[in-house]
Amino acid sequence: MAVSEEESSSSSSSRPNTSNTNLRSPNADAFYLAKTVLRGSVVLQAVCGHFRSPNSYDVVFGKETSIELVIVDEDGVVQSISEQPVFGTIKDIAVLPWNKRFQVQNPKVLGKDMLLVISDSGKLSFLTFCSEMHRFLPLTHIQLSDPGNSRHQVGRMLAVDSSGCFVAASAYEDQLAIFSLSMSSSGDIIDKRILCPPEKDGGLETAKGSIINISGTIWSMCFISEDYNQPEKERKPVLAILLNRWGSFYRNELLLLEWNIKEQSVQVVYQFAEAGPLAYHIVEVPHAHGFAFLFRAGDIALMDFRNVKSPSCVHRTSLNFTPLEEKKFKNSIRIPDIMDEEGMYSVAASALLELGDINKNDDPMNIDDYSSVQPGSNYVCSWSWEPGVTNGHRIIFSADSGDLYALEVLFESDGVRVNLSDCLYKGRPANALLWLDCGFVAVIVDMADGMVLKFEEGFLKYKSSIQNIAPILDMCIVDYPDEKHDQLFACSGMASEGSLRIIRSGISVEKLLKTAPIYQGVTGTWTVKMKVSDPYHSFLVLSFVEETRVLSVGVNFSDVTESVGFQPDVCTLACGVVADGVMVQIHQRGVRLCLPVGSVHPEGIPFSSPICTSWFPDNMSISLGAVGHGMIVVATSSPCFLFILGIRCSLAYHYEVYQMYCVKLQNELSCISIPQKHLELSRFLTNYAANNSTPAFPSGNHVDNLFVIGTHRPSVEVVSFTVDKGLQVLAIGIISLTNTLGTTISGCVPEDVRLVLVDRLYVLSGLRNGMLLRFEWPSASTLSSTGSTGQQSVVGSSTINFHISSNLLSPNNEVPEIFKSNISGKTEGDLPVNLQLIAVRRIGITPVFLVSLSDSLDADMIALSDRPWLLQTARHSLSYTSISFQPSTHVTPVCSVECPRGILFVAENSLNLVEMVPSKRLNVQTFHLGGTPRKILYHNATRLLFIMRTELDNDSCSSDICCVDPLSGSVVSSFKFEPGETGKCMEFIKVGCEHVLVVGTSLSAGPAMMPSGEAESTKGRLLVLFLEYAQISDIGSVTQRNSPIGSYSADQLFNSSLCSSPDDNNYDGIKLEETEAWHLRLAYSTIVSGMVLAVCPYLDSYFLFSSGSTFSVCGFVNDNCQRMRKFASTRTRFTIMTLTSHFTRIAVGDCRDGVLFYSYHEDSKKLEQVYCDPVQRLVADCLLMDVDTAVVSDRKGSLVVLSCANHVEDNASPERNLTLSCSYYMGEIAMSMRKGSFSYKLPADDMLKDSDDATNNINSSRNCIMASTLLGSIIIFIPMTREEYELLEEVQARLVVDPLTAPILGNDHNEFRNRESRAGIRKILDGDILGQFLELTSMQQEAVLALPSGTPNVTVMSTLKPPMPVMVNQVVRLLERVHYALN
C-alpha cells in the first residue's frame, strides 16, 4: 500500500504511529456471515438408485461436506438436480434398495431407494428425497458413536445386503455393528442390532469355541448373499471382512462373521490369514448366491462362500498387464504401511498363537488348475456392476494404471469361468466408477475432471466431462464490467492435470451470436411455431415503438415480414399461433390473422402472398392480449372491456376472426396468459374439487379455455370460458403488501403472470416494482380455518416478507368480481377459490417479466428484471439462480435444429443468442497448463496472468513462471527455473514508477520443515524479475521496452465483444499480435539459507521475504531493481508460512505459533514483535483487514478473526495475546484468501436498503473476504452490523432445530461450527443454514420464527438480555440482499 510523505515521515519515529483512526478498525467487534458461493467439487463417493421416484434413475455424489443429486441425460451429459450442504463431514454413503417386504405407509417413501450416510455426527442417517423441498431429508438417525468418530468407534464404512435387509457399519479398526431392517408400519426402520465385539476390548467366539478379537484395520467388508429359497426366519446373515492386524506377519486376514439373529450372537465361522499380496477389497457378486471377488495386489480371486465354513477360490485372474517400468500414473490409492517393520518379528509368535486354530493346509487360495498364473503388478482402484441385469454378472473396474477392464462371470455346467476383456479405455486411475443405464459409465478421478463414457462397438468412448476444480491452491479476483460482476481466476488440479479455471457467478451460458447495436426501441420479442406440435420455432417476432419485424429462425435470421403477413407499421402487443399454420398478430388497433406462404415455411400456403384478415374493436384501442390454441383474448382500457375471440374456416385457406364473448370490467387488466392445454390441468381441478368439497368449476365446464389475468386491483385471477356459461373466475389472489412501517407498497400491479403445474398447480406473478409472487390453491384445512375467521387468519398464517393486509376475501364484504355480468351468478360463495400467497421475493426494481423456456406447464422460466434469473418451477417456494449474462430488456427462447436450447436476449440495442450449457454444472472455463499451478497474479498493465507452475513434465525444468492470456488461455511466455529448483512464492513489488516480480524458490529437495515445526537445513533463492515488451519488426529487428505502469486500470478488463471467439486475443480493441510478446528477464538473484516460502510488499519502498524461520525487510537502492539491500531481519521459533502487511503492520504466520504481529522501526532498522496468537495453529493463509485485525485460516479447516484494537500498543509486549474476535469451522482447508467480493453491482442494491444507516458492508467488496479450499469450494465472509448479526443469530438458532432445515446428518450444528475454537468466542453466522429460510413457504417461515427462544434445543445468544422479536419481513429482506448479490 502506497503512503503519503506525511505518513512516511511519521512512521520513522521510535515506534510506528498506527493509531490513525482511518486505518484502525472502528471497533474490536467483528460480525460476519459466511456464505458458500461455490460448493466443493471433489467427489469421494458415487452411488446410483431410484431416489426421486420409483421410475427415476439418479446419481448421488458424496463430496465430504455436501451431497449432490445428478442425472446423466441421453447425450451423456451430467446435469445437477439438487445440491445441499450437510453441515458435517461425510464418511461413507450407500444405497438401501427398496424392498417389497418393507411395510411403509408413507406414499412419499413408497418404492424409492434410500440413501444411507455415516458421518462425523456419529450417526447412521437414513435419507429420502423430498420432491416438495427438492432435497434430501432425514427419515431417522441411529446413534453409533460420539461425534467426531475416533478410530475405535463405529462410523467409517458401510455395507448393505443386496436384498436391502441388513446393514453393517465399521470403525476404522477393532469394531463394527450389524443391523437388521424392518421398515414396519409403525415407522421403525431398525429391527435389531448387534455390536461386534459386544464389549470394548472383547472377543468373538469361533466355530471351534475359541475366542479371537478384531484388533486391526478393517480394510473392507461385504455381505455374502444367501440362498433366497431359505425361509426368512431361518436366515443368518454372513459378513465377510478384510482385516489388517497391526504388526502381524500376515498381511491379509479374512473373517466370516455369522449373525444368529434369534440368539442375538455373532460367531466367527471362518478365519484365514496369509502373508501374500495385500488384499484391498472384497466385493459380493450380485444375484449369485455365495460368491465374492477378492481384489488383491496383482490379481483378482473369485471366492466361493456357499459353504461358509469351507470357502474356496474357484478362479484367479492376473493383473499383470502393465510393466512396472511403463507405469504412467502414481498410485491413486495410498495404502498406509500396515506392517511395523521394526516390530514385525517380535509379534509374529503371538500372531501365530492367536491364529492357531486356522488350518494352514486348507488354503482357499490354492488353485491346482491355475498354478501357472503369476501375480501381476497392478491392483483394482474402483469397480461397478452392470445395472439392471439379473441373469448376467459383469463388472467394470479401473486398474491403478488408469486402464478400464470388464470381467464377466459365467456359471456353466462344468464350473465357473471368468473372462477378462481387453482394455476398454485408457485414462487416469478412477477413485469411483458407476456403470449406469444405457451403457454409460461415470468415472471419478482424483484432482482432475471426471468423465462420462459410453459403450460403443465393444469399447468405451468419451462423451462428456464431470468438472472438478479441486484443489484450489491460489486465486485472484478481477472485475468483469461487461457483466457487472467479478470473475475469479483459480489455480486448480495437480501435475499433468493442472489447469487455470475462470469461475463466474450464476448459470453458465455459451455466447453464440451478437448483432450490431441497431435494434433501438424494442418493445417485445416472441418466437412462434408454425404448428402447435412443431419441435422447433419458425419465426422470431420483434416489436418496436412503431414497427414490427418478423425474422425466420435458422442459421441466418432473415426478414420475412411480408411473407408472413404481419402488419409492419404497428407496434405488436402479442402474437402466436392460434391453429396449425394460422398466426395471429395483436396490435393497438385490432387483431390480424395471417397464413404465411410456403416460401418461408414448408407448411405455408401455396400462394405468392399471405392471406390475411382482421378484426377491430368498435372505437376502442387494445391495450394487451394473448393468443392460445383456438382462442384469442384481448383487453381494452378507457373503457375496460375483455373480448374472447375465436376463429372459423369457411373455405380452404380462408379463416375469419369472430367475437365469442365480451364483458365490461371493473378493474383494468395488466397482463393475460393462456396456458397450454394439458390433461393434468383438468385432472387437478377435478381432484381438488372432490378433495375439498368445493366445485372448482360447474358441471359440464372444462379447462380447454382457461387463462390467467392480472388486474390493477391488484390481483391475479384464474378464469375459464365456455360458450354456454360465459366467463367465470375459478380462483383469485388479492395482492396487498405493506412494508415494515405499515405503509402500502406501491407498484404491486402484475406485469406478467403464468400458470404452472409441477406436482401441484400454482400461479406465478411478476410485479411492476420488481417483486415475484407465488400463489397456490389452499388445502382443505386452510379452507376450513379461513371460512369463518376471514382476514385475520390469513394475516396470521400467510405473512411472508411483507405484511399482507388481505390474502383472502372477507366474507363480510361484497365479493368484488371483476366481471359485472357474473356477480349475480355467484352461488354459496364456493367460487372463486381464494388463492393463498405462498412466497414473495424481490429480484430487482424494474418490472418482472416471466418467459417460459418451453410451452409445457412444468417448464422452467426466465424471470427478467434488473438482470435475468432462472426460475426453477419444480422447486418448493421460489427458487431462482442468476444467469451469467448482462442486464437485458427482453428475452425469448429460440429452439432450432442448430440451437435447440437457445435464448435470445435484447441488451444494449443488440440481439444476443446464447445457450445455457447443461454440461457445465459449474460456471467454469478451463485452460490446461501441463503442471501444478501454485501461485497466480494479475498484471493490470499487460492484462496478463502470471502463474507459477511446478511438477512440469519437462526435461529442461520442473518449475517455471508463465504469462497467460486470460481470454485464450495461451502461454505468452515463460521464465524457467534452474534444474532442481522449485518455485514457492511470488509478488509484484513497486520500484520507483514500475513494478518488478519478486520470486522465492527452493533449491533443496524434501520438506521445508521438520515434524517439530522447525525449519529444515535447506537452501533457497530470491529472484527479481522485470517484465520486458518485445516487438519483432518486419526486418527482423527486436525493439524492447519495460512494462508500462498505470497505463490501464483493472476496470478496463474485458471490454471486448461478448461473442469473441476463444482465438481472439482482444482487449479493449488492443490486439496481442503474434509478433508481440512480454518476457520476464532476470534482474537480480541471491541464494539464501532456507526455502523462500513467502514474499509481500511493505509500505511504498520495501518488501518482505521469509526463508525458513527468518524474515527480512528489503528494498532497492535508488530504485534500481538490480541493487537489492536487506535492512533488517528477525527469527521466529518455527517455519514461517505466510507474510502479509497493511500500512506499517506486519503479520507473520508460522506452522506452530500462529500469527505474530511485528512493527518495523526505520530509524533503528529493527523489527519488533508486538502481539502474538493466543493459541497454537498451523497457518494456511492470513489477511490483514486493517492494522489491528487479521483473518487467519489454518490447516485444520477453521477461520478466525484476531484483533488487537482493544490494546494500547505503547504498553504492548510480545507476550500480549491478540484477541479472538470470532471463528468459523469450515470443515475444509482454505489455502488462499483474498479481499473482495463475488457479487453483482446493480442499482437495485440501493433500492433494497431500509434506510440510510442500513448496512453498507454487504455490498462493500473491500470488506468482504473470499476463501478458496482444497475441496474446490469458494466461501465468502460478509461483514455485518451488530443489529443484523443479532437478528440473524436468533433465526439461525431456530433453523438448526427445525426438522426442515436442521443438519440432515444429525450433527449438532453448534458443535460442528465451533470445532477447533475456544469456548465463549463469537461465531460467524452460517449463511448456508440461513439461506434455507428463503426456500420455505410463508407459513413455514412463521412456524420457524414461532419457536420459543426458551426451547432447550434453541441456543439463545445472550442470557443477560431478552431475545429480540424476529419479523419475517426483516429476515427475508436481509437474506434477499445476500442472495441477490452472491447468487
PDB file of C-alpha atoms in Angstrom, residues 1019-1225:
ATOM      1  CA  LYS A1019      18.710 -23.624   0.527  1.00  0.00           C
ATOM      2  CA  GLY A1020      16.543 -21.213  -1.451  1.00  0.00           C
ATOM      3  CA  ARG A1021      16.883 -18.426  -3.961  1.00  0.00           C
ATOM      4  CA  LEU A1022      15.378 -14.944  -4.133  1.00  0.00           C
ATOM      5  CA  LEU A1023      14.924 -13.617  -7.674  1.00  0.00           C
ATOM      6  CA  VAL A1024      13.910 -10.208  -9.031  1.00  0.00           C
ATOM      7  CA  LEU A1025      12.346 -10.289 -12.480  1.00  0.00           C
ATOM      8  CA  PHE A1026      11.243  -7.389 -14.633  1.00  0.00           C
ATOM      9  CA  LEU A1027       8.767  -7.524 -17.470  1.00  0.00           C
ATOM     10  CA  GLU A1028      10.038  -6.611 -20.905  1.00  0.00           C
ATOM     11  CA  TYR A1029       7.980  -5.944 -24.016  1.00  0.00           C
ATOM     12  CA  ALA A1030       9.492  -7.163 -27.273  1.00  0.00           C
ATOM     13  CA  GLN A1031       8.158  -6.371 -30.733  1.00  0.00           C
ATOM     14  CA  ILE A1032       9.600  -8.065 -33.781  1.00  0.00           C
ATOM     15  CA  SER A1033       9.628  -5.650 -36.695  1.00  0.00           C
ATOM     16  CA  ASP A1034       9.280  -6.553 -40.352  1.00  0.00           C
ATOM     17  CA  ILE A1035      13.016  -6.500 -40.921  1.00  0.00           C
ATOM     18  CA  GLY A1036      13.567  -8.874 -38.042  1.00  0.00           C
ATOM     19  CA  SER A1037      14.955  -6.431 -35.519  1.00  0.00           C
ATOM     20  CA  VAL A1038      13.702  -6.548 -31.962  1.00  0.00           C
ATOM     21  CA  THR A1039      12.679  -3.445 -30.057  1.00  0.00           C
ATOM     22  CA  GLN A1040      12.297  -3.624 -26.292  1.00  0.00           C
ATOM     23  CA  ARG A1041      10.778  -1.511 -23.567  1.00  0.00           C
ATOM     24  CA  ASN A1042       9.913  -2.080 -19.937  1.00  0.00           C
ATOM     25  CA  SER A1043       6.412  -2.733 -18.671  1.00  0.00           C
ATOM     26  CA  PRO A1044       4.229   0.400 -18.624  1.00  0.00           C
ATOM     27  CA  ILE A1045       2.845   1.252 -15.232  1.00  0.00           C
ATOM     28  CA  GLY A1046      -0.604   2.710 -14.791  1.00  0.00           C
ATOM     29  CA  SER A1047      -1.498   2.584 -18.481  1.00  0.00           C
ATOM     30  CA  TYR A1048      -4.659   0.646 -17.852  1.00  0.00           C
ATOM     31  CA  SER A1049      -6.866   0.015 -14.893  1.00  0.00           C
ATOM     32  CA  ALA A1050      -8.477  -3.223 -13.789  1.00  0.00           C
ATOM     33  CA  ASP A1051     -11.851  -1.781 -14.707  1.00  0.00           C
ATOM     34  CA  GLN A1052     -10.892  -1.844 -18.390  1.00  0.00           C
ATOM     35  CA  LEU A1053     -10.586  -5.612 -18.460  1.00  0.00           C
ATOM     36  CA  PHE A1054     -12.773  -7.488 -20.913  1.00  0.00           C
ATOM     37  CA  ASN A1055     -14.479  -4.633 -22.698  1.00  0.00           C
ATOM     38  CA  SER A1056     -14.302  -6.650 -25.899  1.00  0.00           C
ATOM     39  CA  SER A1057     -17.235  -8.185 -27.715  1.00  0.00           C
ATOM     40  CA  LEU A1058     -19.267 -10.613 -25.640  1.00  0.00           C
ATOM     41  CA  CYS A1059     -19.168 -13.043 -28.507  1.00  0.00           C
ATOM     42  CA  SER A1060     -15.428 -13.028 -29.100  1.00  0.00           C
ATOM     43  CA  SER A1061     -14.188 -16.380 -30.215  1.00  0.00           C
ATOM     44  CA  PRO A1062     -11.728 -18.237 -27.991  1.00  0.00           C
ATOM     45  CA  ASP A1063      -8.987 -17.459 -30.504  1.00  0.00           C
ATOM     46  CA  ASP A1064      -9.435 -13.679 -30.244  1.00  0.00           C
ATOM     47  CA  ASN A1065      -6.665 -12.078 -28.191  1.00  0.00           C
ATOM     48  CA  ASN A1066      -8.600  -8.844 -27.981  1.00  0.00           C
ATOM     49  CA  TYR A1067      -8.620  -6.448 -25.032  1.00  0.00           C
ATOM     50  CA  ASP A1068     -10.479  -3.189 -25.480  1.00  0.00           C
ATOM     51  CA  GLY A1069      -9.500  -3.218 -29.124  1.00  0.00           C
ATOM     52  CA  ILE A1070      -5.815  -3.778 -28.284  1.00  0.00           C
ATOM     53  CA  LYS A1071      -4.649  -6.799 -30.243  1.00  0.00           C
ATOM     54  CA  LEU A1072      -1.858  -9.013 -28.959  1.00  0.00           C
ATOM     55  CA  GLU A1073      -0.282  -9.747 -32.293  1.00  0.00           C
ATOM     56  CA  GLU A1074       1.767 -12.842 -32.908  1.00  0.00           C
ATOM     57  CA  THR A1075       4.796 -10.580 -33.363  1.00  0.00           C
ATOM     58  CA  GLU A1076       4.309  -9.009 -29.916  1.00  0.00           C
ATOM     59  CA  ALA A1077       5.238 -10.601 -26.598  1.00  0.00           C
ATOM     60  CA  TRP A1078       6.018  -9.866 -22.985  1.00  0.00           C
ATOM     61  CA  HIS A1079       9.027 -11.589 -21.479  1.00  0.00           C
ATOM     62  CA  LEU A1080      10.357 -11.949 -17.946  1.00  0.00           C
ATOM     63  CA  ARG A1081      14.029 -11.064 -17.563  1.00  0.00           C
ATOM     64  CA  LEU A1082      16.242 -11.747 -14.552  1.00  0.00           C
ATOM     65  CA  ALA A1083      17.471  -8.564 -12.868  1.00  0.00           C
ATOM     66  CA  TYR A1084      18.853  -9.917  -9.592  1.00  0.00           C
ATOM     67  CA  SER A1085      19.147 -13.167  -7.640  1.00  0.00           C
ATOM     68  CA  THR A1086      20.735 -14.346  -4.433  1.00  0.00           C
ATOM     69  CA  ILE A1087      20.935 -17.681  -2.616  1.00  0.00           C
ATOM     70  CA  VAL A1088      19.656 -17.692   0.966  1.00  0.00           C
ATOM     71  CA  SER A1089      19.582 -20.182   3.791  1.00  0.00           C
ATOM     72  CA  GLY A1090      16.188 -21.867   3.853  1.00  0.00           C
ATOM     73  CA  MET A1091      13.394 -22.151   1.323  1.00  0.00           C
ATOM     74  CA  VAL A1092      11.799 -18.810   0.444  1.00  0.00           C
ATOM     75  CA  LEU A1093       8.131 -19.536   1.224  1.00  0.00           C
ATOM     76  CA  ALA A1094       6.624 -16.038   1.422  1.00  0.00           C
ATOM     77  CA  VAL A1095       7.042 -12.610  -0.178  1.00  0.00           C
ATOM     78  CA  CYS A1096       4.915  -9.476   0.258  1.00  0.00           C
ATOM     79  CA  PRO A1097       5.171  -5.690  -0.348  1.00  0.00           C
ATOM     80  CA  TYR A1098       5.651  -3.364   2.606  1.00  0.00           C
ATOM     81  CA  LEU A1099       4.856   0.346   2.593  1.00  0.00           C
ATOM     82  CA  ASP A1100       5.897   2.040  -0.651  1.00  0.00           C
ATOM     83  CA  SER A1101       9.576   1.237  -0.840  1.00  0.00           C
ATOM     84  CA  TYR A1102      10.156  -2.095   0.880  1.00  0.00           C
ATOM     85  CA  PHE A1103       9.260  -5.737   0.591  1.00  0.00           C
ATOM     86  CA  LEU A1104       9.380  -8.686   2.993  1.00  0.00           C
ATOM     87  CA  PHE A1105      10.524 -12.241   2.392  1.00  0.00           C
ATOM     88  CA  SER A1106      10.876 -15.299   4.598  1.00  0.00           C
ATOM     89  CA  SER A1107      13.374 -18.155   4.425  1.00  0.00           C
ATOM     90  CA  GLY A1108      12.976 -20.937   6.945  1.00  0.00           C
ATOM     91  CA  SER A1109      12.212 -19.285  10.285  1.00  0.00           C
ATOM     92  CA  THR A1110      13.727 -15.915   9.316  1.00  0.00           C
ATOM     93  CA  PHE A1111      12.056 -12.987   7.622  1.00  0.00           C
ATOM     94  CA  SER A1112      13.657  -9.797   6.376  1.00  0.00           C
ATOM     95  CA  VAL A1113      12.830  -6.251   5.313  1.00  0.00           C
ATOM     96  CA  CYS A1114      14.440  -5.402   1.987  1.00  0.00           C
ATOM     97  CA  GLY A1115      14.431  -2.595  -0.551  1.00  0.00           C
ATOM     98  CA  PHE A1116      16.107  -1.383  -3.728  1.00  0.00           C
ATOM     99  CA  VAL A1117      18.874   1.219  -3.616  1.00  0.00           C
ATOM    100  CA  ASN A1118      17.997   4.286  -5.689  1.00  0.00           C
ATOM    101  CA  ASP A1119      15.019   2.424  -7.150  1.00  0.00           C
ATOM    102  CA  ASN A1120      17.402   0.148  -9.025  1.00  0.00           C
ATOM    103  CA  CYS A1121      15.967  -3.368  -9.212  1.00  0.00           C
ATOM    104  CA  GLN A1122      19.478  -4.763  -9.699  1.00  0.00           C
ATOM    105  CA  ARG A1123      20.634  -3.458  -6.328  1.00  0.00           C
ATOM    106  CA  MET A1124      18.697  -5.071  -3.500  1.00  0.00           C
ATOM    107  CA  ARG A1125      19.512  -4.243   0.119  1.00  0.00           C
ATOM    108  CA  LYS A1126      18.472  -6.031   3.312  1.00  0.00           C
ATOM    109  CA  PHE A1127      17.581  -3.567   6.073  1.00  0.00           C
ATOM    110  CA  ALA A1128      16.521  -5.819   8.953  1.00  0.00           C
ATOM    111  CA  SER A1129      15.896  -9.471   9.847  1.00  0.00           C
ATOM    112  CA  THR A1130      14.463 -11.428  12.727  1.00  0.00           C
ATOM    113  CA  ARG A1131      13.766 -15.041  13.592  1.00  0.00           C
ATOM    114  CA  THR A1132      10.707 -16.902  14.832  1.00  0.00           C
ATOM    115  CA  ARG A1133      10.648 -20.215  16.625  1.00  0.00           C
ATOM    116  CA  PHE A1134       9.115 -22.153  13.755  1.00  0.00           C
ATOM    117  CA  THR A1135       8.975 -22.179   9.979  1.00  0.00           C
ATOM    118  CA  ILE A1136       7.266 -19.119   8.522  1.00  0.00           C
ATOM    119  CA  MET A1137       4.428 -19.983   6.126  1.00  0.00           C
ATOM    120  CA  THR A1138       2.858 -16.580   5.291  1.00  0.00           C
ATOM    121  CA  LEU A1139       3.708 -12.883   5.289  1.00  0.00           C
ATOM    122  CA  THR A1140       1.277 -10.010   4.870  1.00  0.00           C
ATOM    123  CA  SER A1141       1.253  -6.304   5.657  1.00  0.00           C
ATOM    124  CA  HIS A1142      -1.131  -3.369   5.940  1.00  0.00           C
ATOM    125  CA  PHE A1143       0.345   0.105   6.249  1.00  0.00           C
ATOM    126  CA  THR A1144       3.025  -0.319   8.955  1.00  0.00           C
ATOM    127  CA  ARG A1145       1.661  -3.562  10.401  1.00  0.00           C
ATOM    128  CA  ILE A1146       3.376  -6.856   9.533  1.00  0.00           C
ATOM    129  CA  ALA A1147       1.649 -10.189  10.178  1.00  0.00           C
ATOM    130  CA  VAL A1148       3.756 -13.357  10.215  1.00  0.00           C
ATOM    131  CA  GLY A1149       2.092 -16.764  10.097  1.00  0.00           C
ATOM    132  CA  ASP A1150       4.119 -19.804  11.080  1.00  0.00           C
ATOM    133  CA  CYS A1151       3.461 -23.508  11.412  1.00  0.00           C
ATOM    134  CA  ARG A1152       3.095 -23.641  15.180  1.00  0.00           C
ATOM    135  CA  ASP A1153       2.788 -20.251  16.930  1.00  0.00           C
ATOM    136  CA  GLY A1154       0.059 -18.979  14.619  1.00  0.00           C
ATOM    137  CA  VAL A1155       0.037 -15.278  13.716  1.00  0.00           C
ATOM    138  CA  LEU A1156       2.553 -12.792  15.086  1.00  0.00           C
ATOM    139  CA  PHE A1157       2.283  -9.005  14.704  1.00  0.00           C
ATOM    140  CA  TYR A1158       5.501  -7.077  14.044  1.00  0.00           C
ATOM    141  CA  SER A1159       6.452  -3.437  13.539  1.00  0.00           C
ATOM    142  CA  TYR A1160       9.494  -2.105  11.690  1.00  0.00           C
ATOM    143  CA  HIS A1161      11.402   0.910  13.014  1.00  0.00           C
ATOM    144  CA  GLU A1162      13.027   2.721  10.107  1.00  0.00           C
ATOM    145  CA  ASP A1163      15.342   4.838  12.252  1.00  0.00           C
ATOM    146  CA  SER A1164      16.896   1.914  14.120  1.00  0.00           C
ATOM    147  CA  LYS A1165      16.405  -0.615  11.281  1.00  0.00           C
ATOM    148  CA  LYS A1166      14.871  -3.130  13.683  1.00  0.00           C
ATOM    149  CA  LEU A1167      11.868  -5.418  13.703  1.00  0.00           C
ATOM    150  CA  GLU A1168       9.861  -5.764  16.902  1.00  0.00           C
ATOM    151  CA  GLN A1169       7.215  -8.320  17.775  1.00  0.00           C
ATOM    152  CA  VAL A1170       4.256  -6.586  19.432  1.00  0.00           C
ATOM    153  CA  TYR A1171       1.486  -9.193  19.559  1.00  0.00           C
ATOM    154  CA  CYS A1172       1.183 -12.953  19.323  1.00  0.00           C
ATOM    155  CA  ASP A1173      -1.518 -15.512  18.677  1.00  0.00           C
ATOM    156  CA  PRO A1174      -3.247 -16.758  21.848  1.00  0.00           C
ATOM    157  CA  VAL A1175      -3.321 -20.348  20.565  1.00  0.00           C
ATOM    158  CA  GLN A1176      -1.050 -22.565  18.535  1.00  0.00           C
ATOM    159  CA  ARG A1177      -2.125 -23.051  14.934  1.00  0.00           C
ATOM    160  CA  LEU A1178      -0.667 -24.129  11.594  1.00  0.00           C
ATOM    161  CA  VAL A1179      -1.412 -21.128   9.404  1.00  0.00           C
ATOM    162  CA  ALA A1180      -2.609 -21.752   5.848  1.00  0.00           C
ATOM    163  CA  ASP A1181      -3.156 -18.114   4.879  1.00  0.00           C
ATOM    164  CA  CYS A1182      -3.532 -14.733   6.538  1.00  0.00           C
ATOM    165  CA  LEU A1183      -5.084 -11.376   5.606  1.00  0.00           C
ATOM    166  CA  LEU A1184      -4.778  -8.030   7.340  1.00  0.00           C
ATOM    167  CA  MET A1185      -8.083  -6.156   7.126  1.00  0.00           C
ATOM    168  CA  ASP A1186      -6.507  -3.128   8.862  1.00  0.00           C
ATOM    169  CA  VAL A1187      -3.605  -2.509  11.205  1.00  0.00           C
ATOM    170  CA  ASP A1188      -5.494  -4.131  14.081  1.00  0.00           C
ATOM    171  CA  THR A1189      -7.376  -7.044  12.518  1.00  0.00           C
ATOM    172  CA  ALA A1190      -6.122 -10.250  10.941  1.00  0.00           C
ATOM    173  CA  VAL A1191      -8.170 -13.010   9.326  1.00  0.00           C
ATOM    174  CA  VAL A1192      -6.439 -16.385   9.559  1.00  0.00           C
ATOM    175  CA  SER A1193      -7.205 -19.787   8.074  1.00  0.00           C
ATOM    176  CA  ASP A1194      -5.486 -22.866   9.439  1.00  0.00           C
ATOM    177  CA  ARG A1195      -4.846 -26.353   8.133  1.00  0.00           C
ATOM    178  CA  LYS A1196      -7.497 -27.898  10.347  1.00  0.00           C
ATOM    179  CA  GLY A1197     -10.362 -26.269   8.487  1.00  0.00           C
ATOM    180  CA  SER A1198     -11.015 -23.211  10.686  1.00  0.00           C
ATOM    181  CA  LEU A1199     -11.054 -19.467  10.076  1.00  0.00           C
ATOM    182  CA  VAL A1200     -10.615 -16.943  12.874  1.00  0.00           C
ATOM    183  CA  VAL A1201     -10.539 -13.164  13.178  1.00  0.00           C
ATOM    184  CA  LEU A1202      -7.838 -11.831  15.522  1.00  0.00           C
ATOM    185  CA  SER A1203      -7.665  -8.258  16.771  1.00  0.00           C
ATOM    186  CA  CYS A1204      -5.518  -6.010  18.915  1.00  0.00           C
ATOM    187  CA  ALA A1205      -7.827  -2.986  18.707  1.00  0.00           C
ATOM    188  CA  ASN A1206      -8.586  -3.035  22.451  1.00  0.00           C
ATOM    189  CA  HIS A1207      -4.926  -2.936  23.426  1.00  0.00           C
ATOM    190  CA  VAL A1208      -2.735   0.114  23.835  1.00  0.00           C
ATOM    191  CA  GLU A1209       0.356  -0.558  21.777  1.00  0.00           C
ATOM    192  CA  ASP A1210       2.608   1.606  23.907  1.00  0.00           C
ATOM    193  CA  ASN A1211       2.176  -0.979  26.648  1.00  0.00           C
ATOM    194  CA  ALA A1212       2.343  -3.937  24.296  1.00  0.00           C
ATOM    195  CA  SER A1213       4.788  -6.743  24.737  1.00  0.00           C
ATOM    196  CA  PRO A1214       5.465  -9.949  22.787  1.00  0.00           C
ATOM    197  CA  GLU A1215       3.629 -11.834  25.497  1.00  0.00           C
ATOM    198  CA  ARG A1216       0.436  -9.834  24.954  1.00  0.00           C
ATOM    199  CA  ASN A1217      -2.039 -12.001  23.145  1.00  0.00           C
ATOM    200  CA  LEU A1218      -4.241 -10.967  20.288  1.00  0.00           C
ATOM    201  CA  THR A1219      -7.963 -11.123  20.944  1.00  0.00           C
ATOM    202  CA  LEU A1220     -10.042 -13.820  19.259  1.00  0.00           C
ATOM    203  CA  SER A1221     -12.961 -11.842  17.822  1.00  0.00           C
ATOM    204  CA  CYS A1222     -14.875 -14.631  16.058  1.00  0.00           C
ATOM    205  CA  SER A1223     -14.359 -18.028  14.461  1.00  0.00           C
ATOM    206  CA  TYR A1224     -15.891 -20.424  11.952  1.00  0.00           C
ATOM    207  CA  TYR A1225     -15.179 -24.099  11.313  1.00  0.00           C
TER     208      TYR A1225
END
